[in-house]
PDB file of C-alpha atoms in Angstrom:
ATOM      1  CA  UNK A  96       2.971 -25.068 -14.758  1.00 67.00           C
ATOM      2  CA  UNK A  97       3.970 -28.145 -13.285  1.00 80.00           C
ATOM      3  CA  UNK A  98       4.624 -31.691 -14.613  1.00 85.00           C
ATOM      4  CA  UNK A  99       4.422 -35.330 -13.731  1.00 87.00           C
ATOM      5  CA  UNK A 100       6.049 -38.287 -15.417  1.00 93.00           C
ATOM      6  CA  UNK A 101       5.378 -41.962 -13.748  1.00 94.00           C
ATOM      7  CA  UNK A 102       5.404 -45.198 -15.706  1.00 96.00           C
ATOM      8  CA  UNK A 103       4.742 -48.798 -14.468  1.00 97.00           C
ATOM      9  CA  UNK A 104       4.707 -52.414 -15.955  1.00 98.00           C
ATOM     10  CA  UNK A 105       1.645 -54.484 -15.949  1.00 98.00           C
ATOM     11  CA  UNK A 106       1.362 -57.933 -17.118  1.00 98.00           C
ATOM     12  CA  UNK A 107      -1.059 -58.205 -19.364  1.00 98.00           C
ATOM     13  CA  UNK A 108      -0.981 -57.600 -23.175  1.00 97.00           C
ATOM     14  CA  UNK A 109      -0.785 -54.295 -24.335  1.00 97.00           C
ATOM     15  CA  UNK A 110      -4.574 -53.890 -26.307  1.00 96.00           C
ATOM     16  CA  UNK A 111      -5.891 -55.411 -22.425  1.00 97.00           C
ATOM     17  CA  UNK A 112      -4.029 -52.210 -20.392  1.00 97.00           C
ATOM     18  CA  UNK A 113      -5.390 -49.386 -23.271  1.00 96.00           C
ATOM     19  CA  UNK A 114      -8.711 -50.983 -23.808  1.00 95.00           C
ATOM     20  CA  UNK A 115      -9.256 -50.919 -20.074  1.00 96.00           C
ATOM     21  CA  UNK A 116      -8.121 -47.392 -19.760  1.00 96.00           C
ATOM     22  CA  UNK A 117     -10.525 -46.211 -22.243  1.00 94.00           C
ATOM     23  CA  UNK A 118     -13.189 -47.176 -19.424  1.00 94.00           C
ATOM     24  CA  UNK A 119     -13.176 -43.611 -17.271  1.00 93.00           C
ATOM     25  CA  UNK A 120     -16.423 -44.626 -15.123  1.00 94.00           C
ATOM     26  CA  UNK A 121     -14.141 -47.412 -13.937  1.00 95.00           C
ATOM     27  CA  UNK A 122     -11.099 -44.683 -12.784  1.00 95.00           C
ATOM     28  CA  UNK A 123     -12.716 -44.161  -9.069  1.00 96.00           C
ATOM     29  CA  UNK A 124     -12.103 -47.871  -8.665  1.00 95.00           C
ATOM     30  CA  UNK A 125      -8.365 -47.141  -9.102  1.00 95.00           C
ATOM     31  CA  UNK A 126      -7.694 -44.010  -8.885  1.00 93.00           C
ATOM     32  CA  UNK A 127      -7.786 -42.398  -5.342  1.00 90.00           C
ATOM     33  CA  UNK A 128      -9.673 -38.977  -4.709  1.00 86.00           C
ATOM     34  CA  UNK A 129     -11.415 -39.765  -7.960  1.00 93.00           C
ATOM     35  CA  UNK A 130     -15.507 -39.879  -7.054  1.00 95.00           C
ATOM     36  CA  UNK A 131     -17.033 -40.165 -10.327  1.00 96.00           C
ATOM     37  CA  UNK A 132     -16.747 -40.017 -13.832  1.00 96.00           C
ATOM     38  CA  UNK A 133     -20.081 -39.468 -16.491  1.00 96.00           C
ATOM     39  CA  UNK A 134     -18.521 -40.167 -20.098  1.00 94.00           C
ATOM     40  CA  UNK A 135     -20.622 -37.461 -22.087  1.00 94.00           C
ATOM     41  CA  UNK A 136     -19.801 -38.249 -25.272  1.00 93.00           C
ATOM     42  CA  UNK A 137     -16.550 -40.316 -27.162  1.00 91.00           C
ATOM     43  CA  UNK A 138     -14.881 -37.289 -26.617  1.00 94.00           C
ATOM     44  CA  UNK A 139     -15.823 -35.766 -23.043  1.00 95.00           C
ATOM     45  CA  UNK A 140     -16.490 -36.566 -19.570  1.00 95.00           C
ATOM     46  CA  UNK A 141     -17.622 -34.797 -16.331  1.00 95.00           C
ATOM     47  CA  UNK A 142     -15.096 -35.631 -13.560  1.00 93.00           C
ATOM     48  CA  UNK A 143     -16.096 -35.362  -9.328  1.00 93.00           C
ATOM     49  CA  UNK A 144     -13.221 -35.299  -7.227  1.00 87.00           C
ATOM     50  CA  UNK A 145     -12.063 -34.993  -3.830  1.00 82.00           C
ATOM     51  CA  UNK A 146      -8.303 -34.651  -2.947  1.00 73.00           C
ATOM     52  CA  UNK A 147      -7.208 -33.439   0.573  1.00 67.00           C
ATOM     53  CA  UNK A 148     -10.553 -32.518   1.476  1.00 72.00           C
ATOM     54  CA  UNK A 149     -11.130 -29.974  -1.778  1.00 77.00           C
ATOM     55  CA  UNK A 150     -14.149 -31.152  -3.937  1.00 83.00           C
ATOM     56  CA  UNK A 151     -13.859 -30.258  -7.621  1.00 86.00           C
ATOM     57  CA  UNK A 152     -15.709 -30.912 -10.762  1.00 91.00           C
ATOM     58  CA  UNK A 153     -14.740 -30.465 -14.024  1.00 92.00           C
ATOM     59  CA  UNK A 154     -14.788 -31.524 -17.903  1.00 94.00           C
ATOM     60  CA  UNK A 155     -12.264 -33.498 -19.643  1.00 95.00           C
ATOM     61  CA  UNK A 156     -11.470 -33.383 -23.673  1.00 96.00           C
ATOM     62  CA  UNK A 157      -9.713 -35.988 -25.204  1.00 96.00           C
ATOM     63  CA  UNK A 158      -7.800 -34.416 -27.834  1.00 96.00           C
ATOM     64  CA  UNK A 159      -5.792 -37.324 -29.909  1.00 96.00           C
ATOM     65  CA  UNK A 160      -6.573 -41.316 -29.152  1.00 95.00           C
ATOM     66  CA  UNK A 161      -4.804 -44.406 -31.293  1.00 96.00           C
ATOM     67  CA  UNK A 162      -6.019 -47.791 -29.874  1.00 95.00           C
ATOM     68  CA  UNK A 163      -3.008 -49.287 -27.907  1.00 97.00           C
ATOM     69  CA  UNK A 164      -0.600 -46.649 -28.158  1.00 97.00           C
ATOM     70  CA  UNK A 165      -1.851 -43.438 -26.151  1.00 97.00           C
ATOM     71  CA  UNK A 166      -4.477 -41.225 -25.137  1.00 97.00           C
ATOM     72  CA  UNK A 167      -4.413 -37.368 -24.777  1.00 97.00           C
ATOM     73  CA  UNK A 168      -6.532 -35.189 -22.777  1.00 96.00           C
ATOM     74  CA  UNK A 169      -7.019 -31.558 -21.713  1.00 95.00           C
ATOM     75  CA  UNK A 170      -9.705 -29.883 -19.572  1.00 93.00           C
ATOM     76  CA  UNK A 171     -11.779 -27.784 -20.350  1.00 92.00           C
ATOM     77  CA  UNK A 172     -14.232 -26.646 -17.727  1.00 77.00           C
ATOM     78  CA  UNK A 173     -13.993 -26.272 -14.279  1.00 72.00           C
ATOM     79  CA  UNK A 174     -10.997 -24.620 -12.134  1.00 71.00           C
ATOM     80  CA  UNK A 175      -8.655 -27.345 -12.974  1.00 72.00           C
ATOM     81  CA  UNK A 176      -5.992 -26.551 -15.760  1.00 75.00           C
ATOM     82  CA  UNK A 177      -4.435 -29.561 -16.905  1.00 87.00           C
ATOM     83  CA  UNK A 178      -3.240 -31.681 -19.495  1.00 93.00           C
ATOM     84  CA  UNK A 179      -1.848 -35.221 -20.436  1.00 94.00           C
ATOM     85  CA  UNK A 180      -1.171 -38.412 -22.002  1.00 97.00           C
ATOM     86  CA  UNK A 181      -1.142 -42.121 -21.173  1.00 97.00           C
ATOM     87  CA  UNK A 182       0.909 -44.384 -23.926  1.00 98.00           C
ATOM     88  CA  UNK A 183       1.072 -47.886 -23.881  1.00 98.00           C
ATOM     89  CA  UNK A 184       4.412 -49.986 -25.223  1.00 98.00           C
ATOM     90  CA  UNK A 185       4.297 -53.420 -25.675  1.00 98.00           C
ATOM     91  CA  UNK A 186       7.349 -55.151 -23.674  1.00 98.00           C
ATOM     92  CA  UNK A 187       6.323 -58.306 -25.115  1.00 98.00           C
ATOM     93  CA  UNK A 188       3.224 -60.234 -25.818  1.00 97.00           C
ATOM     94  CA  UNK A 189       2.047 -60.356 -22.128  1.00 97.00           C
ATOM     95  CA  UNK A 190       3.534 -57.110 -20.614  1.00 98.00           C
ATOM     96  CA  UNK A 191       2.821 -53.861 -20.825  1.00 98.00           C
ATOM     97  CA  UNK A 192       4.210 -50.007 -19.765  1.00 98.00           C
ATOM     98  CA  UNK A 193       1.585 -47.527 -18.930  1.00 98.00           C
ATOM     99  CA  UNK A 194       3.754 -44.209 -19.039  1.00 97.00           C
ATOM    100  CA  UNK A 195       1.376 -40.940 -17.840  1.00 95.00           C
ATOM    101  CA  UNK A 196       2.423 -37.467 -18.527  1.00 94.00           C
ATOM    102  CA  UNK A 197       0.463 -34.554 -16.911  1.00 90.00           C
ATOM    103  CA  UNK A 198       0.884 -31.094 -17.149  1.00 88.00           C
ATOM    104  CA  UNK A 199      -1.446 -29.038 -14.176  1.00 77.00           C
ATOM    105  CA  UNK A 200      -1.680 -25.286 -13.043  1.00 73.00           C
ATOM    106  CA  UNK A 201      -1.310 -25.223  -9.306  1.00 63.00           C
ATOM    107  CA  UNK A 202      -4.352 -23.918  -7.632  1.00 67.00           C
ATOM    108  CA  UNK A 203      -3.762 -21.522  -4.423  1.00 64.00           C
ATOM    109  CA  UNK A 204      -0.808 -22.031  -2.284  1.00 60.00           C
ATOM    110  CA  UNK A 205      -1.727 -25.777  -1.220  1.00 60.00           C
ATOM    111  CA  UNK A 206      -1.414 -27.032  -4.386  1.00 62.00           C
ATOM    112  CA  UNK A 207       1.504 -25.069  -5.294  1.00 60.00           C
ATOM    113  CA  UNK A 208       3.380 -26.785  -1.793  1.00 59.00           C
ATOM    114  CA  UNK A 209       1.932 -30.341  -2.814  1.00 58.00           C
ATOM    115  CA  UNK A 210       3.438 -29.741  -6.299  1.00 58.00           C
ATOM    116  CA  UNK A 211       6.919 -28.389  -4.903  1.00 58.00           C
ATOM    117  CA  UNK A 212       6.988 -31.594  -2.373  1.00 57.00           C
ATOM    118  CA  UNK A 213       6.148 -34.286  -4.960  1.00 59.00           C
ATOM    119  CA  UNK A 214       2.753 -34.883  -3.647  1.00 66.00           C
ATOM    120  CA  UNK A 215       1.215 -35.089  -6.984  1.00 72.00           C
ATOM    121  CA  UNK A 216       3.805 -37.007  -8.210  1.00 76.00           C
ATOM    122  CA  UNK A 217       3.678 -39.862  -5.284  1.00 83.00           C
ATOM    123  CA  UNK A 218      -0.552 -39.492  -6.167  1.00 82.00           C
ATOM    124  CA  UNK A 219       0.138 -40.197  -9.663  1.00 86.00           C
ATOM    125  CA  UNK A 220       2.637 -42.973  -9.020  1.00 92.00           C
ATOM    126  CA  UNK A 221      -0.323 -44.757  -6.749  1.00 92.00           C
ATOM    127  CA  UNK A 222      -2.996 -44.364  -8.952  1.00 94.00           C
ATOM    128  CA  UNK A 223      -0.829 -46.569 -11.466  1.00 96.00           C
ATOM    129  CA  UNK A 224       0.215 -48.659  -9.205  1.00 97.00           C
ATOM    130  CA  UNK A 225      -3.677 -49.571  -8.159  1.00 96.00           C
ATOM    131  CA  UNK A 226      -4.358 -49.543 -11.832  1.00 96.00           C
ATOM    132  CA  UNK A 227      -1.912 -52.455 -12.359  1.00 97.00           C
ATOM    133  CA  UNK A 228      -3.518 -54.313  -9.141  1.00 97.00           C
ATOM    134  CA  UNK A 229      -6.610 -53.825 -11.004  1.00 96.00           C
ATOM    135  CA  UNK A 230      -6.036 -54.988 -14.244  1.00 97.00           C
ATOM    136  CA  UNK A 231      -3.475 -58.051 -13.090  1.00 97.00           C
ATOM    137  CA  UNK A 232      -6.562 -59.100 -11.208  1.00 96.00           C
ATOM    138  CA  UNK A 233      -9.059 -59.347 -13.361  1.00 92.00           C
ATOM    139  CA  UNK A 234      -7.084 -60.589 -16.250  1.00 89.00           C
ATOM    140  CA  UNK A 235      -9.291 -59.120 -18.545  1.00 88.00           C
ATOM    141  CA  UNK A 236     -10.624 -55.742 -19.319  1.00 89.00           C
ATOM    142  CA  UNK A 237     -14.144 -54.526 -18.529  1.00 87.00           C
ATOM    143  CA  UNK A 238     -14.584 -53.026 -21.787  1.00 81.00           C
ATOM    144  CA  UNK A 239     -12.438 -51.151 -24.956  1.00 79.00           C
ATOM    145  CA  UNK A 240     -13.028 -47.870 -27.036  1.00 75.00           C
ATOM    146  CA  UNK A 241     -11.630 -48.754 -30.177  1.00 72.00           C
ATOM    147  CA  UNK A 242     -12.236 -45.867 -31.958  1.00 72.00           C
ATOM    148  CA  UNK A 243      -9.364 -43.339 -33.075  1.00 73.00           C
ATOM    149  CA  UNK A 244      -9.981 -39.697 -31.783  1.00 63.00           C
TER     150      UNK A 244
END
């Protein structure tokens, strides 16, 4: 089992950064090697996606969610074996860190050197870094799930 731990601070207020990241049909806009996302239910989603030239799909449970302080999430179909959480600490009244834990199962020897070089970490790191051009742009998010899982 391998982990990641990446953080980054976005400016804009705290209940903007989570309520955006409750929006997972919006992740291939930010998130690279992420095709699509189908939110089944409140609870689970159907991920596409398509890193180094290896297409997966699999589903996505989120197991604990408080509005503006984290999200959890496991797998729990598909060939991927992971799990995580995204928390969200107020700096002040217009900042925000966006810390992401992950926990993953190396798949085949590829995935076990990209893991051992700090490929997924560097991935990770992007992703939030995109995620913060995407938010500081728009200012606003593009929608919230309020609800506590």
């Amino acid at each position: 089992m391998s982990t990641v731990q990446e953080s980054i601070d976005v400016a804009v207020p705290v209940n903007t950064a989570y309520n955006q990241w409750t929006q997972f049909e919006d992740f291939p806009k930010f998130m690279d090697g992420v095709e699509e996302i189908t939110q089944i239910d409140d609870r689970r989603s159907h991920w596409r996606t398509r890193v180094a030239g290896v297409s997966r799909e699999f589903d996505t449970e989120i197991v604990d969610q408080v509005p503006d302080d984290h999200v959890a999430w496991r797998t729990t179909g598909g060939d991927t074996h992971q799990s995580g959480v995204v928390s969200f600490q107020m700096i002040d009244a217009t900042h925000t860190r966006v810390m992401m834990a992950m926990d993953f199962e190396p798949d085949g020897l590829g995935e076990k050197v990209a893991g051992a070089l700090g490929i997924v970490d560097r991935q990770v790191k992007g992703d939030l870094r995109r995620f913060k051009a995407f938010i500081e742009a728009r200012g606003v998010e593009s929608g919230g799930f309020r609800g506590r899982l």
